[in-house]
XYZ file of C-alpha atoms in Angstrom:
526
model
C -0.089 -0.099 0.047
C 1.008 3.520 -0.644
C 1.404 4.555 2.967
C 2.314 8.226 2.068
C -0.693 8.760 -0.065
C -2.932 6.991 2.664
C -1.567 9.325 5.307
C -2.090 12.439 3.293
C -5.613 11.411 2.618
C -6.269 10.713 6.289
C -4.888 14.218 7.037
C -7.003 15.841 4.512
C -10.169 14.177 5.582
C -9.407 14.693 9.187
C -8.922 18.378 8.743
C -12.095 18.787 6.567
C -14.101 16.547 9.073
C -13.030 18.800 11.928
C -14.237 21.823 10.004
C -17.546 20.029 9.165
C -17.897 18.874 12.743
C -17.706 22.367 14.185
C -19.960 23.892 11.550
C -22.378 21.021 12.002
C -22.420 21.362 15.801
C -23.071 24.943 15.836
C -25.743 24.470 13.227
C -27.301 21.883 15.490
C -27.095 24.112 18.386
C -28.708 27.017 16.444
C -31.420 24.702 15.190
C -32.315 23.238 18.512
C -32.667 26.746 20.048
C -34.889 27.930 17.229
C -37.272 25.016 16.965
C -36.968 23.293 20.490
C -37.007 19.711 21.600
C -40.286 19.062 20.116
C -39.302 20.464 16.756
C -36.079 18.386 16.822
C -38.383 15.417 17.444
C -40.457 16.063 14.449
C -37.330 16.663 12.314
C -35.945 13.390 13.579
C -39.256 11.522 12.333
C -38.762 13.105 8.875
C -35.078 12.240 8.767
C -35.965 8.540 9.683
C -38.026 8.252 6.520
C -35.377 10.071 4.494
C -32.643 7.844 5.726
C -34.434 4.799 4.452
C -35.077 6.370 1.157
C -31.420 7.454 0.527
C -30.133 4.111 1.838
C -32.273 2.238 -0.583
C -31.233 4.692 -3.441
C -27.507 5.205 -2.846
C -25.772 3.030 -0.043
C -25.032 0.013 -2.373
C -24.063 1.954 -5.249
C -21.463 4.167 -3.595
C -19.681 0.948 -2.128
C -19.791 -0.686 -5.492
C -18.150 2.169 -7.167
C -15.443 2.438 -4.537
C -14.675 -1.293 -4.609
C -14.660 -1.863 -8.275
C -12.911 1.496 -9.263
C -10.105 0.640 -6.738
C -9.605 -2.899 -8.047
C -9.649 -1.820 -11.739
C -7.325 1.042 -11.281
C -4.958 -1.122 -9.385
C -4.792 -3.388 -12.457
C -4.680 -0.484 -14.911
C -8.091 -1.342 -16.301
C -9.060 2.447 -16.742
C -11.756 2.154 -19.296
C -13.518 -0.511 -17.325
C -13.387 1.671 -14.235
C -14.974 4.528 -16.216
C -17.515 2.133 -17.696
C -18.366 0.932 -14.225
C -19.011 4.537 -12.851
C -21.319 5.300 -15.870
C -23.354 2.119 -15.190
C -23.627 2.846 -11.415
C -24.645 6.328 -12.198
C -27.559 5.083 -14.498
C -28.625 2.428 -11.938
C -28.488 4.814 -9.027
C -30.423 7.751 -10.681
C -32.934 5.204 -11.968
C -33.647 3.795 -8.524
C -33.629 7.131 -6.748
C -36.109 8.631 -9.337
C -38.517 5.746 -8.589
C -38.155 6.225 -4.867
C -38.466 10.184 -5.026
C -41.742 9.859 -7.049
C -43.068 7.358 -4.732
C -42.180 9.402 -1.706
C -43.836 12.642 -3.099
C -47.034 11.006 -4.142
C -47.491 9.181 -0.794
C -46.030 11.843 1.501
C -49.407 12.495 2.976
C -50.190 8.843 3.695
C -46.687 8.432 5.233
C -47.138 11.483 7.520
C -50.696 10.693 8.592
C -50.700 6.929 8.886
C -47.046 5.881 9.693
C -45.528 8.951 11.450
C -48.785 9.981 13.079
C -48.042 13.665 12.548
C -49.235 15.634 9.592
C -46.559 18.321 10.215
C -44.128 16.082 8.496
C -45.932 15.949 5.110
C -44.406 19.157 3.659
C -40.831 18.269 4.657
C -41.221 14.665 3.020
C -42.421 16.381 -0.253
C -39.424 18.644 -0.314
C -36.836 16.027 0.520
C -38.174 13.774 -2.429
C -36.722 16.105 -4.932
C -33.123 15.708 -3.539
C -32.978 11.894 -3.886
C -31.627 11.772 -7.604
C -28.948 14.218 -6.757
C -27.954 12.315 -3.586
C -27.569 9.215 -5.890
C -25.319 11.351 -8.353
C -23.089 12.617 -5.615
C -22.785 9.160 -3.875
C -21.446 7.713 -7.165
C -18.799 10.363 -7.621
C -17.926 10.253 -4.023
C -17.345 6.404 -4.368
C -15.164 7.108 -7.331
C -12.974 9.763 -5.633
C -12.438 7.494 -2.650
C -11.556 4.701 -5.138
C -8.856 6.791 -6.953
C -7.656 8.317 -3.538
C -8.400 11.836 -4.358
C -10.225 12.556 -1.209
C -9.617 16.244 -1.163
C -12.335 16.491 -3.908
C -14.822 14.527 -1.793
C -13.889 16.569 1.394
C -14.539 19.862 -0.607
C -17.714 18.518 -1.842
C -19.111 17.636 1.577
C -17.945 21.018 3.033
C -19.636 22.841 0.211
C -22.858 20.827 0.888
C -22.779 21.802 4.626
C -22.240 25.348 3.986
C -25.123 25.640 1.388
C -27.556 23.752 3.699
C -26.640 26.133 6.622
C -27.018 29.311 4.354
C -30.390 28.305 3.124
C -31.743 27.438 6.626
C -30.502 30.730 8.011
C -32.260 32.610 5.262
C -35.588 30.963 5.739
C -35.817 30.085 9.411
C -36.337 33.633 10.690
C -39.543 33.953 8.739
C -40.944 30.555 9.615
C -40.199 29.851 13.316
C -42.737 32.461 14.706
C -45.470 30.817 12.663
C -45.289 26.996 12.816
C -42.923 24.128 13.634
C -43.887 22.440 10.384
C -42.398 25.346 8.328
C -39.435 25.517 10.456
C -38.706 21.886 9.650
C -39.423 22.555 5.980
C -36.788 25.268 5.961
C -34.280 22.781 7.206
C -34.911 20.156 4.649
C -35.160 22.888 1.823
C -31.481 23.698 2.653
C -30.720 20.086 2.495
C -32.290 19.655 -1.029
C -30.502 22.773 -2.401
C -27.256 21.560 -0.967
C -27.675 18.307 -2.631
C -28.505 19.630 -5.891
C -25.483 22.041 -6.078
C -23.059 19.507 -4.596
C -24.020 16.855 -7.211
C -23.196 19.496 -9.899
C -19.979 20.354 -8.140
C -18.910 16.800 -8.013
C -19.726 16.187 -11.706
C -17.352 19.210 -12.610
C -14.543 17.696 -10.466
C -14.972 14.306 -12.179
C -14.722 15.874 -15.607
C -11.383 17.366 -14.719
C -10.159 14.292 -12.840
C -11.005 11.726 -15.591
C -8.355 13.444 -17.858
C -5.567 11.954 -15.514
C -6.417 8.318 -16.526
C -4.091 6.955 -19.097
C -6.422 5.100 -21.264
C -3.645 4.045 -23.640
C -2.490 1.597 -21.019
C -5.874 -0.026 -20.862
C -6.517 -3.715 -21.380
C -9.521 -5.476 -22.915
C -12.606 -4.814 -20.865
C -15.071 -7.429 -19.969
C -18.714 -7.287 -18.993
C -19.125 -5.153 -15.943
C -22.712 -6.151 -14.931
C -21.197 -9.507 -13.690
C -19.044 -7.472 -11.252
C -21.521 -4.717 -10.276
C -24.548 -6.644 -9.341
C -22.941 -9.213 -6.988
C -21.815 -6.318 -4.748
C -24.721 -4.004 -5.395
C -27.681 -6.300 -4.995
C -26.994 -8.084 -1.729
C -25.592 -4.922 -0.074
C -28.575 -2.767 -1.218
C -31.020 -5.323 -0.133
C -29.557 -5.944 3.338
C -28.875 -2.228 4.003
C -32.510 -1.276 2.906
C -33.756 -3.955 5.240
C -31.748 -2.589 8.128
C -32.638 1.007 7.186
C -36.299 -0.087 7.190
C -35.938 -1.529 10.546
C -34.097 1.684 11.804
C -36.993 3.830 10.508
C -39.535 1.610 12.223
C -37.430 1.854 15.445
C -37.528 5.690 15.172
C -41.256 5.679 14.553
C -41.902 3.333 17.442
C -39.956 5.211 20.137
C -42.385 8.186 20.503
C -45.396 5.779 20.228
C -43.871 3.537 23.067
C -43.222 6.540 25.292
C -46.833 7.666 24.739
C -48.047 4.086 25.866
C -45.942 4.388 28.922
C -48.062 7.570 29.906
C -46.157 10.551 28.327
C -48.063 13.253 26.302
C -47.597 13.648 22.680
C -45.428 16.797 23.302
C -43.360 15.207 25.951
C -42.779 12.120 24.014
C -41.508 14.112 21.007
C -39.483 16.294 23.353
C -37.700 13.298 25.019
C -37.253 11.595 21.721
C -35.708 14.746 20.331
C -33.639 15.302 23.451
C -31.918 11.873 23.264
C -31.543 11.200 19.566
C -31.681 14.762 18.251
C -29.455 16.489 20.954
C -27.415 14.019 23.067
C -26.455 11.516 20.346
C -25.063 14.263 18.103
C -22.684 15.221 20.949
C -21.605 11.539 21.375
C -21.176 10.938 17.571
C -19.553 14.397 17.016
C -15.878 13.261 17.517
C -16.558 10.098 15.628
C -16.844 12.087 12.336
C -12.960 11.944 12.285
C -13.128 8.083 12.508
C -15.894 7.835 9.858
C -13.473 9.629 7.338
C -10.691 7.255 8.382
C -13.084 4.121 8.105
C -13.981 5.130 4.494
C -10.395 5.525 3.465
C -9.773 1.953 4.832
C -12.152 0.453 2.333
C -10.059 0.990 -0.760
C -6.797 0.267 1.148
C -8.077 -3.195 2.550
C -9.784 -3.975 -0.860
C -6.502 -3.354 -2.694
C -4.373 -5.376 0.037
C -6.932 -8.109 -0.215
C -6.995 -8.319 -3.873
C -3.138 -8.847 -4.126
C -3.098 -11.156 -0.907
C -1.036 -8.738 1.404
C -1.987 -10.392 4.580
C 0.734 -8.677 6.557
C -0.453 -5.300 5.428
C -4.090 -6.116 6.430
C -3.051 -7.312 9.944
C -0.781 -4.196 10.402
C -3.323 -1.593 9.403
C -6.084 -3.392 11.370
C -4.026 -3.584 14.552
C -2.956 0.090 14.380
C -6.559 1.344 13.522
C -8.052 -0.307 16.515
C -5.301 0.708 18.881
C -5.639 4.390 17.803
C -9.329 4.150 17.860
C -9.437 2.786 21.438
C -6.870 5.441 22.599
C -8.965 8.155 21.051
C -12.413 6.944 22.197
C -11.441 6.149 25.684
C -10.456 9.801 26.068
C -13.620 10.996 24.630
C -15.574 8.871 27.022
C -13.943 10.323 29.968
C -14.384 13.825 28.664
C -18.158 13.296 28.539
C -18.181 11.629 31.876
C -16.205 14.410 33.684
C -17.520 17.455 31.697
C -21.169 16.311 30.612
C -22.838 18.835 32.784
C -20.592 21.822 31.479
C -20.853 20.599 27.852
C -24.764 20.418 27.879
C -24.881 23.760 29.516
C -22.402 25.406 26.985
C -24.036 23.778 23.937
C -27.753 23.745 24.649
C -28.300 25.451 27.953
C -29.980 22.352 29.033
C -29.293 20.505 32.183
C -31.646 17.599 31.428
C -29.417 16.347 28.445
C -26.492 16.261 30.800
C -28.082 13.144 32.657
C -28.408 11.209 29.383
C -24.934 12.178 28.086
C -23.297 10.881 31.282
C -25.053 7.428 31.280
C -24.516 6.920 27.385
C -20.809 7.944 27.721
C -19.537 4.350 28.479
C -20.861 3.286 25.056
C -18.378 5.597 23.142
C -15.541 3.119 22.829
C -17.803 0.353 21.499
C -19.464 2.794 19.070
C -16.289 4.177 17.693
C -14.554 0.678 17.327
C -17.667 -0.483 15.377
C -17.119 2.269 12.944
C -13.524 1.287 12.172
C -14.267 -2.429 11.964
C -17.091 -1.921 9.656
C -14.755 -0.077 7.200
C -12.233 -2.874 7.531
C -14.865 -5.575 6.827
C -16.242 -3.874 3.895
C -12.769 -3.632 2.300
C -12.146 -7.258 2.904
C -15.353 -8.146 1.055
C -17.161 -9.008 4.342
C -20.082 -6.497 3.712
C -22.667 -9.244 3.755
C -21.605 -10.410 7.272
C -21.520 -6.721 8.372
C -24.922 -6.152 7.169
C -26.228 -9.329 8.476
C -24.987 -8.369 12.026
C -26.635 -4.832 11.568
C -29.961 -6.607 10.635
C -29.738 -8.818 13.689
C -29.129 -5.797 15.768
C -31.983 -3.734 14.212
C -34.373 -6.618 14.744
C -33.431 -6.655 18.382
C -33.635 -3.038 18.880
C -37.309 -3.065 17.434
C -38.309 -5.943 19.606
C -36.797 -4.303 22.675
C -38.508 -1.014 21.866
C -41.775 -2.693 21.336
C -41.580 -4.713 24.597
C -39.731 -2.376 26.981
C -40.915 1.127 26.260
C -44.637 0.652 27.172
C -43.603 -0.845 30.541
C -40.367 0.959 31.414
C -40.463 4.308 29.314
C -37.036 5.990 29.005
C -35.238 3.335 31.015
C -36.314 0.779 28.465
C -34.788 2.912 25.635
C -31.495 3.209 27.441
C -31.474 -0.573 28.163
C -32.132 -1.122 24.275
C -29.213 1.246 23.413
C -26.668 -0.516 25.641
C -27.730 -4.028 24.491
C -27.700 -3.149 20.896
C -24.166 -1.381 21.051
C -22.592 -4.331 22.872
C -23.880 -6.835 20.595
C -23.190 -5.044 17.479
C -19.607 -4.156 18.106
C -18.901 -7.643 19.603
C -19.932 -9.465 16.546
C -18.133 -7.177 14.217
C -14.887 -7.369 16.241
C -15.136 -11.259 16.522
C -15.420 -11.539 12.741
C -12.373 -9.331 12.315
C -10.350 -11.496 14.757
C -11.557 -14.557 12.908
C -10.457 -13.577 9.382
C -7.185 -11.805 10.501
C -4.424 -12.689 12.966
C -5.319 -9.697 14.915
C -4.216 -9.476 18.572
C -5.277 -6.793 20.932
C -3.021 -5.869 23.948
C -5.549 -5.216 26.682
C -3.070 -3.171 28.841
C -1.894 -1.016 25.921
C -5.231 -0.544 24.125
C -7.709 -0.353 27.131
C -6.416 -0.433 30.719
C -3.658 2.109 30.389
C -5.721 4.590 28.286
C -8.531 4.389 30.761
C -6.100 5.218 33.733
C -4.193 8.036 31.690
C -7.289 9.690 30.338
C -9.116 9.486 33.780
C -6.163 11.085 35.439
C -6.056 13.820 32.840
C -9.423 14.749 33.064
C -9.684 14.687 36.819
C -6.490 16.769 37.213
C -7.836 19.333 34.685
C -11.335 19.409 36.392
C -9.450 19.907 39.655
C -7.136 22.513 38.458
C -10.151 24.881 37.207
C -12.611 24.006 39.903
C -12.536 27.510 41.491
C -13.266 29.283 38.257
C -16.870 30.325 37.404
C -18.635 28.644 34.650
C -18.077 29.868 30.973
C -17.846 28.449 27.625
C -14.185 29.412 27.350
C -13.514 27.653 30.678
C -15.104 24.358 29.326
C -12.929 24.660 26.204
C -9.718 25.139 28.039
C -10.393 22.353 30.567
C -10.988 19.930 27.674
C -7.974 20.990 25.645
C -5.744 20.870 28.786
C -7.054 17.349 29.499
C -6.123 16.308 25.914
C -2.817 17.970 26.227
C -1.927 16.054 29.285
C -3.334 12.823 27.847
C -1.214 13.299 24.782
C 1.998 14.086 26.803
C 1.515 10.869 28.800
C 1.069 8.844 25.601
C 4.293 10.416 24.136
C 6.064 9.704 27.296
C 5.347 6.006 26.908
C 5.971 5.824 23.250
C 2.426 5.114 22.216
C 2.769 6.989 18.970
C 5.668 4.675 17.751
C 4.637 2.042 15.445
C 5.610 -1.511 16.488
C 7.915 -3.163 14.086
C 8.030 -6.525 15.691
C 5.505 -8.748 17.406
C 7.508 -8.692 20.638
C 7.068 -5.029 21.313
C 7.388 -4.042 24.965
C 4.226 -3.326 26.836
C 3.751 -0.120 28.887
C 4.445 -2.083 32.059
C 7.874 -2.973 30.620
C 8.523 0.508 29.781
C 7.645 1.835 33.188
C 9.943 -0.910 34.803
C 12.764 0.066 32.388
C 12.523 3.719 33.199
C 12.411 2.930 37.044
C 15.411 0.800 36.699
C 17.446 3.553 34.875
C 16.452 6.175 37.391
C 17.434 3.880 40.230
C 20.753 3.231 38.627
C 21.333 7.081 38.245
C 20.664 7.579 41.901
C 23.120 4.906 42.943
C 25.759 6.365 40.694
C 25.214 9.804 42.043
C 25.515 8.390 45.674
C 28.832 6.571 44.835
C 30.281 9.852 43.482
C 29.252 11.614 46.659
């Protein structure tokens, strides 16, 4: 693998992800302050249906383009790579047009009989227009990942985010004083305009990029349908099934809370509070890992196609270790600073309770994202989706059983059970198909101790200062700085070149012996 190119791509996507993260977070804060928890709940209902529609239209096609373009470029099959993209574009646009027409025509029925809230109808109709453009963007995004030109994908995603926010800001001031329905419509209008313009931008980038392919070195092409359909059909079918179950899950949650005794407004508010306000905070740092996970797909696919087992094992081990080191620190930040974070972001103390409860799930959630990317690259997407479908069935079942009798406690039990099951199944599969070994001390125990001490010390240092957003930022940054220095002290950033690399305990012992010998020599000299 071309490690230099891979690292540059990781850096590019990490930087753009950070920018997108902060823009998205401020957008979410502004949006929640404008439309409230109930408005966020209605918006979540709309996006649940939209998630299913976009998954059915685009998820399989994007992965197919990435996998096949990567393989053909590696074998210098340039014309075949271009043909695959064209066929995937036609397939994706055709499917998305069908779904868009269906969604527009039956928006009223979906809103009244399925979502049980007629305030969702207008938003569903507006989002229907975006689906063909989502399919186009997904195909080009898959192509750019496949040829390792991620800066183009990153710029497209940043442009999409900015356009969505500009349109929302322009419309929201006029709509919020009237109805929540129109406020939600302004959000999805921004989404639709953003998808249209970003797809056009992606096409322009592709036209310039395709000139770099050297078609003179091409070899004879073969039928591409036999390559596209075996990846596209099973992945789309299983992903759509899982998305359908996820949509059902999101619809059942407010109904389950109502059955427990909550009013319609309270049910939507709690639903919006957890899934629309707390979960975005938890998944916010994971956007960096999501970019890294997408880059692992072509890297693993290429290594797998030329049977480089050592590269697969090396990258898998390093990816998991870095993810655990990162996610454990994030977990402790949420545990120690949950109250200050929720106050600074939403001016809401109720969300603090749920953030602290869900914080221990962070390492499992983040590990699952990385393992998913590795498994997709190793042609294990069917197993990955099977696990997700099993997980979704379990989530729906638990919601149906627990929420009417336990309310919000049942929802939390479901989230814990689901996260543990899904991440465990994915990790066990990765261990099975590789020679991956996880050092519990280096990857889990010591990061927990180091990050816990870092956050506790930072909290203690600033305990006498009054609350302010600046104070929260400084506390968190100081915690991260201390944690990073400890990791550097114990050589956590140095890649292992042998299987018999010293563990942290050996390093500590070695340093203690060195210091002891220095003291003895000093005493002798005296």
